[in-house]
Amino acid sequence: MHHLQHSGEVMSCKANGAVYPASTTVMTTVKKPKMEQIQADHELFLQAFEKPTQIYRFLRTRNLIAPIFLHRTLTFMTHRNTRTNAKRKTFKVDDMLLRVEKMKGEQESHSLSSHLQLTFTGFFHKDEKPSQNSENEQGSVSLEVLLVKVCHKKRKDVSCPVKQVPTGKKQVPLNPDCSKQTKPGSLPSLLVSSNEFEPSNSHMVKSYSLLFRVLRTGRRDMNGLVNGEANENIDVTEVPSRKKRSSTHREDGENTETFVAQMTVFDKNRRLQLLDGEYEVSMQGMEDCPVSKKRATWETILDGKRLPPFETFSQGPTLQFTLRWTGDASDKSTAPVAKPLATRNSDGSSPMESRPSALKSAPLAVKASVSTDIQMKKEQILCEPRQKLRIFYQFLYNNNTRQQTEARDDLHCPWCTLNCRKLYSLLKHLKQSHSRFIFNYVPHPKGARIDVSINECYDGSYVGNPQDIHSQPGFAFSRNGPVKRTAVTHVLVCRPKRTKPSLSEFLESEDGELEQQRTYVSGHNRLYFHSDSCMPLRPQEMDVDSEDERDPEWLREKTATQLEEFTDVNEGEKEVMKLWNLHVMKHGFIADNQMNQASMQFVEKCGAYIARRNLCRNFLLHLVSMHDFNLVSVATIDRAMSRLRRIQEELPDAGADDQKTGQPPMDVFMTCWNLYYG
Amino acid sequence: ETETAVDSEETVMHPYQHKGPVCWRRRVKSEYMRLRQLKRFRRADEVKSMFNSNRQRILERTDILNAEWKTRRIQPCVCVWSCLLQCTVDSGFSEFSKQVIPLKTLNAVASVPVMYSWSPLQQNFMVEDETVLHNIPYMGDEILDQDGTFIEELIKNYDGKVHGDRECGFINDEIFVELVGALTQYSDNDDEDDDEEEQEFKLEKMESLPYFPSLGPCPFKFLSPYTLLSDSSKKFPSDKIFEAISSMFPDKGSTEELREKYKELTEPQLPGALPPECTPNMDGPNARSVQREQSLHSFHTLFCRRCFKYDCFLHPFHATPNTYKRKNMENLVDSKPCGDECYMYLVKRSKTPSKRPVRRDHQQFRYIHTCASQTPYPVLCTHPHTNHCLLCNPEGNSRCQTPVKLKLTCDPQVVDWSGAEASLFRVLIGTYYDNYCAIARLIGTKTCRQVYEFRVKESSIIARAPAEDEDTPPRKKKRKHRYAMKIQLKKDGSSNHVYNYQPCDHPRQPCDSSCPCVTAQNFCEKFCQCSSECQNRFPGCRCKAQCNTKQCPCYLAVRECDPDLCLTCGAAEHWDSKNVSCKNCSIQRGAKKHLLLAPSDVAGWGIFIKEPVQKNEFISEYCGEIISQDEADRRGKVYDKYMCSFLFNLNNDFVVDATRKGNKIRFANHSVHPNCYAKVMMVNGDHRIGIFAKRTIQTGEELFFDYRYSQADALKYVGIERESEMP
């Protein structure tokens, strides 16, 4: 069974959903697989699945911290979106003003709100499952809440003076079963008077924060097996952590563990950080290495190991409570109301609230994580009746000759722990977001089997906007604040005809296999270059076909120089010919019957130049010649010449000086041309 | 060889030979070498200064770009994470502190494939055969090592001629003149000792020259002919020099030829002076009174009736209009007098026996029509049965008879006619005949009465003017020598070959088996000199649909619709709009799709389409240089070595080469599963290559077509999308 350890790590998504013991490999004939064989098999498995899994776990975290998109906006995840568009019908623009005004009023009155009410739902610790650890023995832990006031440094002070004001102690239920909705009144709650937050006495208070301290006494069994069903499979990851933490409960039996967490109420700019809402605070054991405030980042360090920030919610102990600002002792809320978090999209959709506080003290965030028991359960309660689906993931590797099976009881994505809630959504999500693997759906009497294999055709090349890479090298992926990344913005409205969602689309297809595996990206998924300079095409240049002019500059110059080479053509003729050639090249005339029009256009465009350069007779010769070729009519000659005469008369000074100067140099000529044609 | 010969002669030089031919040869050689070296130095200096000015331009441009960058608002990259990565400089001395700077990494930018420079164009460009190898291609030592004979064979293709070869006999006009000039000094010295007589004569002449040292510019006008004369007579070098040069460079011609050449090259060039064959500028001060053909000569000979341009890039031969006929007779004569002073009153008052009604002219012009083919331009003729030609000249030349009775009641006004006006009059009378009002209006400086009077006077003069060579006017010369275009139609009789179209011109001969169009199996086009009723002409289509099926005769004949023939399908409408009902005129209209260049998924660069296209839609024309088949063979050898070829067979006579000039479609790669196909179409008399969509193509797809249909051999040298790589 050793070789299965790793699948545990692979699947260490760690979700609540119970992980089932894996059915072993297909090597049925071997009675007692030798150690080496197991080792080799394990190596093969690792080779296949380790890298992509690591990548997807990294991406999951990144998407939680700084989401590129929200899952709820995807069509197959619409059930994650709790917002309805029902209000849109009755919406008026004035409503927005009203709402803002109301909010303003509330904020002003906020300072008057007299109490901060904390109602504790419970203290959750992974290791302690209520099912196993008896309810009667350890039903609660002792919680102490202190108000920490960090004051401004005075000259003599070495560091900021800190005052701790105890606000009360409560017994908080340990790992309560949240499927049972307890009455709010029965839960322990604390009141902190708003007077405490008023600036007072000698020290100017810089910031206020709440310090939660949980004291837990209780008997622990040493082997720490949590769950009757649990096996080595999942616990592999926990083994080292437990060993490390053993310092906290070194002695067997009765011992006391202390967990602390701190949350900022008002920051040093006196901005309120805690709005009304439900919170879940990740607690840390006192012995755990403290997070230095200087380097507070999104990273979480647990047991000396770096953990993705939200991992703490599934790993470490958490405290859940409801926070409310009340105007009086009664329950009337006056503080700005945040939506109850449970109804929100759980997956990283609320970083706005979580960011400031989380930055202050690392292992803390608004209850926004995925995969906490309560939340998941609540979701299930709220949204759909619990599906008793069992999903068997069958990992195929070594050219599909080997396989390992893993089963789960929920519809969470094993790589990003996203609760997909529906089988269709799960499959679609896997296919769309984890294209390094190939997923094939096989119906199963107990639920579904998903065959997972490595996508050999995976194209890991960049598929984002190609301009991003080039236009701001080094900036495109920087996450240090908003960066303007494209010069153009496209608003796309696309309502494609979608086929009705059906699980059959995930079945393994015989012929379309190639098509399925190919990463198919249509459209302009590459960086284009200018054909003349090989410089990258900037996005705002996409629509101009710049290098495809009919009369490129070199050709314009070429026709002029070529005419210039004639020795038996006089300068007047040359100049008219050049002008005409440029005119024809510019407009690309193709038909004889365009010539009348072309000649008139020529007069309009170049008439002034012809008059100023004193070329009228040569122009007339040109027209007569065109007439000799049967390309223009006599009427056109008449009209063109009379137009030219009129232009000549309108000229401010009938360029007498131009007559003297002979042939204009080529560059002057070209400039003139550019002047007339822009 | 020449060099050794000279050396040997030098060693055995006899004192007598001091002034003999051997001595002269030696002088020629040393002077020549000196001049060459001088030229090289000068050239090097030129290169240096060019380099410097180029450098300067780069710097200026850089400054502009830098200034632009400064105005941009760029967010500084404050990176918390990268604090971990630092660069430290430690001097090792305690007094200098350690310098630390955070390390910032930039994303790697992939390099782009190699691209040889090329010039963009949207229409084919005909170039002459290169008889000299312009550069010896370099493609890496290893390739040349593998095939050492390649360069040799290449040079052999050009008969051993390589551009810029510093062979001994190389001499151009400039060096020639300088050489003669330098050698003249020796001749002067020689003269002192040798030609006593000549010297005396010279001195005599010198003495006879008037010399006014203190005089200002005033007498210069008087002097100038003398000075010029004396200068030229004094400086014109002796025959010995030319003899010596001729013996040194036998390929440059005989002594006489060299002398003539020298004369021609050193003839004093007065400012504004023009070669004798050039008509002076009609708008200039030196305008002369010349014949009509002379005034219009440049315009007639340089105009390309097919491109509507002068000295076009595509057609080496331009038909002159002299044999063109008028399609429709225009109403040329104003029936009403143009004003109170109109010449018509004069004529009327003279009570001509028959006042010519305008309509009647029809028959008369028919006559003109027929006789026009013999004369270089439409001329006036009298109707043979109206014997009004009182001033008809006795020679009976039909050219300048006047149709009206030229008799004036009042005395002719005495007016000066400048050369330009007179020339212009002759030009216009060929177009407007007896519409003097219109002619006067166009001349601008004369009234119609004056024009009429001039006409009366002219009729005799013009008639007496000697008839210029009526058959073929001389072609225009270029200063720089251009090789005469060789167009040899290789007719090997295989019927499935397509030949280039050349407008036929066989007067008074119907287009039968002797007509070049018929033998080349081409239709006669509107550019042919045959009549529009010619049996070999393509009639065009009368489609009302899109002309994209074989129902359309144009489509069937692999021709684009001719906007002057197909008048119902829409090919002759909506010049400015892209929405033409006829889908068979895309190449001529240049209705190309927007293409985008990016590194190919297959090899090197590739071309990608911006918008999706339907099957059979036109994508782009494959443009390039039009070269002869021979030239293509020569160039192909080099391209094969480069493993990159842009050659595309156009027809039996020509090949399109997009290597040096082309458009973006040249980057399309080869595929055995292409999404495009190429089709050579006849477009208004020119064969052109259209690239069309073979299937529906989506946005951003790379374009491929099958080279095999166009160039069988080049296949192995290009990026190929192979079967397995097809999605």
Coordinates of N, CA and C in Angstrom, one line a residue, chain B residues 339-457:
Chain B
G339 N -18.1 85.0 -79.4 CA -18.2 86.4 -78.9 C -18.4 87.3 -80.1
D340 N -18.3 88.6 -79.7 CA -18.5 89.6 -80.7 C -17.4 89.6 -81.7
E341 N -16.2 89.3 -81.2 CA -15.0 89.4 -82.1 C -14.7 88.0 -82.7
C342 N -15.7 87.1 -82.7 CA -15.4 85.8 -83.2 C -15.0 85.8 -84.6
Y343 N -14.1 84.9 -85.0 CA -13.7 84.8 -86.3 C -14.8 84.4 -87.3
M344 N -15.9 83.8 -86.7 CA -17.0 83.4 -87.6 C -17.6 84.5 -88.3
Y345 N -17.7 85.7 -87.6 CA -18.3 86.8 -88.3 C -17.4 87.2 -89.5
L346 N -16.2 87.1 -89.3 CA -15.3 87.4 -90.5 C -15.6 86.5 -91.6
V347 N -15.6 85.2 -91.3 CA -15.8 84.2 -92.3 C -17.2 84.4 -92.9
K348 N -18.2 84.7 -92.1 CA -19.5 84.9 -92.7 C -19.6 86.1 -93.6
R349 N -18.9 87.1 -93.1 CA -19.0 88.3 -93.9 C -18.3 88.1 -95.3
S350 N -17.5 87.2 -95.3 CA -16.8 86.9 -96.5 C -17.7 86.1 -97.5
K351 N -18.8 85.7 -97.0 CA -19.8 85.1 -97.8 C -19.3 83.9 -98.5
T352 N -18.9 83.0 -97.7 CA -18.4 81.8 -98.3 C -19.5 81.1 -99.0
P353 N -19.2 80.4 -100.1 CA -20.3 79.8 -100.9 C -21.1 78.8 -100.1
S354 N -20.5 78.1 -99.4 CA -21.3 77.1 -98.6 C -20.9 77.2 -97.1
K355 N -21.8 77.7 -96.4 CA -21.6 77.7 -94.9 C -21.7 76.2 -94.4
R356 N -20.7 75.8 -93.8 CA -20.7 74.3 -93.5 C -21.5 74.0 -92.3
P357 N -22.6 73.3 -92.5 CA -23.3 72.9 -91.3 C -22.5 71.8 -90.6
V358 N -22.7 71.8 -89.4 CA -21.9 70.9 -88.5 C -22.1 69.5 -88.8
R359 N -23.3 69.1 -88.9 CA -23.7 67.7 -89.0 C -23.0 67.0 -90.2
R360 N -22.9 67.8 -91.2 CA -22.4 67.3 -92.5 C -21.0 66.6 -92.3
D361 N -20.4 67.1 -91.3 CA -19.0 66.6 -91.2 C -18.8 65.1 -91.1
H362 N -19.8 64.5 -90.8 CA -19.7 63.1 -90.5 C -19.0 62.3 -91.6
Q363 N -19.5 62.6 -92.8 CA -18.9 61.8 -93.9 C -17.4 62.2 -94.1
Q364 N -17.2 63.4 -94.0 CA -15.9 63.9 -94.2 C -14.9 63.3 -93.2
F365 N -15.3 63.1 -92.0 CA -14.4 62.5 -91.0 C -14.2 61.0 -91.2
R366 N -15.2 60.5 -91.8 CA -15.0 59.1 -92.2 C -13.8 59.0 -93.1
Y367 N -13.7 59.9 -93.9 CA -12.5 59.9 -94.9 C -11.2 60.0 -94.1
I368 N -11.3 60.9 -93.2 CA -10.1 61.1 -92.3 C -9.7 59.8 -91.6
H369 N -10.8 59.2 -91.2 CA -10.6 58.0 -90.5 C -9.7 57.0 -91.3
T370 N -10.0 56.9 -92.5 CA -9.3 55.9 -93.4 C -7.9 56.4 -93.7
C371 N -7.8 57.6 -93.9 CA -6.4 58.1 -94.3 C -5.5 58.2 -93.0
A372 N -6.1 58.2 -91.9 CA -5.3 58.4 -90.7 C -4.3 57.3 -90.5
S373 N -4.5 56.2 -91.0 CA -3.6 55.1 -90.7 C -2.2 55.4 -91.4
Q374 N -2.2 56.2 -92.4 CA -0.9 56.4 -93.1 C -0.2 57.6 -92.4
T375 N -0.9 58.5 -91.8 CA -0.3 59.7 -91.3 C -0.2 59.6 -89.8
P376 N 0.8 60.2 -89.3 CA 1.1 60.0 -87.9 C 0.1 60.6 -86.9
Y377 N -0.8 61.4 -87.3 CA -1.8 61.9 -86.4 C -3.0 62.3 -87.3
P378 N -4.1 62.4 -86.6 CA -5.3 62.8 -87.4 C -5.1 64.1 -88.0
V379 N -5.2 64.2 -89.3 CA -5.0 65.4 -89.9 C -6.3 65.9 -90.6
L380 N -6.2 67.1 -91.0 CA -7.3 67.7 -91.8 C -7.3 67.2 -93.2
C381 N -8.4 66.9 -93.7 CA -8.4 66.6 -95.1 C -9.7 67.3 -95.7
T382 N -9.6 67.6 -96.8 CA -10.8 68.1 -97.5 C -11.6 67.0 -98.0
H383 N -12.8 67.1 -98.0 CA -13.6 66.1 -98.7 C -13.3 66.2 -100.2
P384 N -13.0 65.1 -100.7 CA -12.5 65.1 -102.1 C -13.5 65.8 -103.1
H385 N -14.7 65.8 -102.7 CA -15.7 66.4 -103.7 C -15.9 67.9 -103.4
T386 N -15.5 68.4 -102.3 CA -15.7 69.8 -102.1 C -14.4 70.5 -102.5
N387 N -14.4 71.2 -103.6 CA -13.2 71.7 -104.0 C -13.0 73.2 -103.5
H388 N -13.0 73.3 -102.3 CA -12.8 74.6 -101.7 C -11.4 74.9 -101.3
C389 N -10.6 74.0 -101.5 CA -9.2 74.2 -100.9 C -8.5 75.2 -101.8
L390 N -8.8 76.4 -101.6 CA -8.2 77.4 -102.4 C -6.7 77.6 -102.1
L391 N -6.3 77.4 -100.9 CA -4.9 77.5 -100.5 C -4.2 76.2 -100.5
C392 N -4.8 75.3 -101.1 CA -4.2 74.0 -101.1 C -2.8 74.1 -101.9
N393 N -1.8 73.5 -101.3 CA -0.5 73.7 -101.8 C -0.4 72.8 -103.1
P394 N 0.5 73.3 -104.0 CA 0.6 72.6 -105.3 C 1.1 71.2 -105.2
E395 N 1.9 70.9 -104.1 CA 2.4 69.5 -104.0 C 1.3 68.5 -103.8
G396 N 0.2 69.0 -103.4 CA -1.0 68.1 -103.2 C -0.9 67.2 -102.0
N397 N 0.0 67.6 -101.1 CA 0.1 66.9 -99.8 C -1.2 67.1 -99.1
S398 N -1.8 66.0 -98.7 CA -3.1 66.1 -98.1 C -3.1 66.6 -96.6
R399 N -1.9 66.8 -96.1 CA -1.8 67.0 -94.7 C -2.5 68.3 -94.3
C400 N -2.3 69.4 -94.9 CA -2.7 70.6 -94.3 C -3.7 71.4 -95.1
Q401 N -4.5 70.7 -95.8 CA -5.5 71.5 -96.5 C -6.5 72.0 -95.5
T402 N -7.0 73.0 -95.9 CA -8.0 73.6 -95.0 C -9.4 73.5 -95.5
P403 N -10.2 73.2 -94.6 CA -11.6 72.9 -95.1 C -12.4 74.2 -95.4
V404 N -12.0 75.3 -94.9 CA -12.8 76.5 -95.1 C -12.1 77.4 -96.1
K405 N -13.0 78.1 -96.6 CA -12.4 79.1 -97.6 C -11.8 80.2 -96.8
L406 N -10.5 80.3 -96.9 CA -9.8 81.2 -96.1 C -9.7 82.6 -96.8
K407 N -10.6 83.3 -96.6 CA -10.6 84.6 -97.3 C -11.0 85.7 -96.3
L408 N -10.3 86.6 -96.1 CA -10.6 87.6 -95.0 C -11.0 88.9 -95.7
T409 N -12.0 89.5 -95.1 CA -12.5 90.7 -95.6 C -11.7 91.9 -95.1
C410 N -11.3 91.8 -93.8 CA -10.5 92.9 -93.2 C -9.1 92.5 -93.3
D411 N -8.2 93.4 -93.1 CA -6.8 93.1 -93.1 C -6.4 92.3 -91.9
P412 N -5.5 91.4 -92.0 CA -5.1 90.6 -90.9 C -4.4 91.5 -89.9
Q413 N -4.7 91.2 -88.6 CA -4.0 92.0 -87.5 C -2.6 91.5 -87.5
V414 N -1.7 92.4 -87.3 CA -0.3 92.0 -87.2 C 0.0 91.7 -85.7
V415 N 0.2 90.4 -85.5 CA 0.5 89.9 -84.1 C 1.7 89.0 -84.1
D416 N 2.4 89.0 -83.0 CA 3.6 88.1 -82.9 C 3.1 86.8 -82.4
W417 N 3.6 85.8 -83.0 CA 3.3 84.4 -82.4 C 4.6 83.9 -81.9
S418 N 4.6 83.6 -80.6 CA 5.8 83.1 -80.0 C 5.9 81.6 -80.5
G419 N 7.1 81.1 -80.2 CA 7.3 79.7 -80.6 C 6.4 78.7 -79.9
A420 N 6.2 79.0 -78.7 CA 5.3 78.1 -77.9 C 3.9 78.2 -78.4
E421 N 3.5 79.4 -78.7 CA 2.1 79.5 -79.2 C 1.9 78.8 -80.6
A422 N 2.9 79.0 -81.4 CA 2.8 78.4 -82.7 C 2.8 76.8 -82.6
S423 N 3.6 76.3 -81.7 CA 3.7 74.9 -81.5 C 2.3 74.4 -81.0
L424 N 1.9 75.1 -80.0 CA 0.6 74.7 -79.4 C -0.5 74.7 -80.4
F425 N -0.5 75.7 -81.2 CA -1.5 75.8 -82.3 C -1.5 74.5 -83.1
R426 N -0.3 74.1 -83.5 CA -0.2 73.0 -84.4 C -0.6 71.7 -83.7
V427 N -0.4 71.7 -82.4 CA -0.8 70.5 -81.6 C -2.3 70.5 -81.6
L428 N -2.9 71.6 -81.3 CA -4.4 71.7 -81.1 C -5.1 71.5 -82.4
I429 N -4.6 72.0 -83.5 CA -5.3 71.9 -84.8 C -5.5 70.5 -85.1
G430 N -4.5 69.6 -84.7 CA -4.6 68.2 -84.9 C -5.7 67.5 -84.1
T431 N -6.2 68.2 -83.1 CA -7.2 67.6 -82.3 C -8.6 68.3 -82.5
Y432 N -8.5 69.7 -82.7 CA -9.7 70.4 -82.8 C -10.1 70.8 -84.2
Y433 N -9.2 70.5 -85.1 CA -9.5 70.9 -86.5 C -9.8 72.4 -86.7
D434 N -11.0 72.7 -87.2 CA -11.2 74.1 -87.5 C -12.1 74.7 -86.4
N435 N -12.0 74.2 -85.2 CA -12.7 74.9 -84.1 C -11.8 75.9 -83.5
Y436 N -11.7 77.0 -84.1 CA -10.7 78.0 -83.7 C -11.0 78.7 -82.4
C437 N -12.3 78.7 -82.1 CA -12.7 79.3 -80.8 C -12.1 78.4 -79.7
A438 N -12.2 77.1 -79.8 CA -11.7 76.2 -78.8 C -10.2 76.3 -78.7
I439 N -9.5 76.4 -79.9 CA -8.1 76.5 -79.9 C -7.6 77.7 -79.2
A440 N -8.3 78.8 -79.6 CA -7.9 80.1 -79.0 C -8.1 80.1 -77.5
R441 N -9.2 79.4 -77.0 CA -9.4 79.3 -75.6 C -8.3 78.6 -74.9
L442 N -7.8 77.5 -75.6 CA -6.8 76.7 -74.9 C -5.4 77.4 -75.0
I443 N -5.2 78.1 -76.1 CA -3.9 78.8 -76.2 C -3.9 79.9 -75.1
G444 N -5.0 80.6 -75.0 CA -5.2 81.5 -73.9 C -4.7 82.9 -74.3
T445 N -3.7 83.0 -75.0 CA -3.1 84.3 -75.3 C -3.5 84.9 -76.6
K446 N -4.3 84.2 -77.4 CA -4.7 84.7 -78.7 C -6.2 84.6 -78.8
T447 N -6.7 85.5 -79.6 CA -8.1 85.4 -79.9 C -8.4 84.5 -81.0
C448 N -9.6 84.1 -81.2 CA -9.9 83.1 -82.2 C -9.7 83.7 -83.6
R449 N -9.8 85.0 -83.6 CA -9.6 85.6 -84.9 C -8.1 85.6 -85.3
Q450 N -7.3 85.8 -84.3 CA -5.9 85.7 -84.6 C -5.5 84.3 -84.9
V451 N -6.1 83.4 -84.3 CA -5.8 82.0 -84.5 C -6.2 81.7 -86.0
Y452 N -7.4 82.2 -86.3 CA -7.9 81.9 -87.7 C -6.9 82.5 -88.7
E453 N -6.5 83.7 -88.4 CA -5.6 84.4 -89.4 C -4.3 83.6 -89.4
F454 N -3.8 83.2 -88.3 CA -2.6 82.4 -88.3 C -2.7 81.1 -89.1
R455 N -3.9 80.6 -88.9 CA -4.2 79.3 -89.7 C -4.1 79.6 -91.2
V456 N -4.6 80.7 -91.6 CA -4.6 81.1 -93.0 C -3.1 81.2 -93.5
K457 N -2.3 81.8 -92.6 CA -1.0 82.0 -93.0 C -0.2 80.7 -92.9

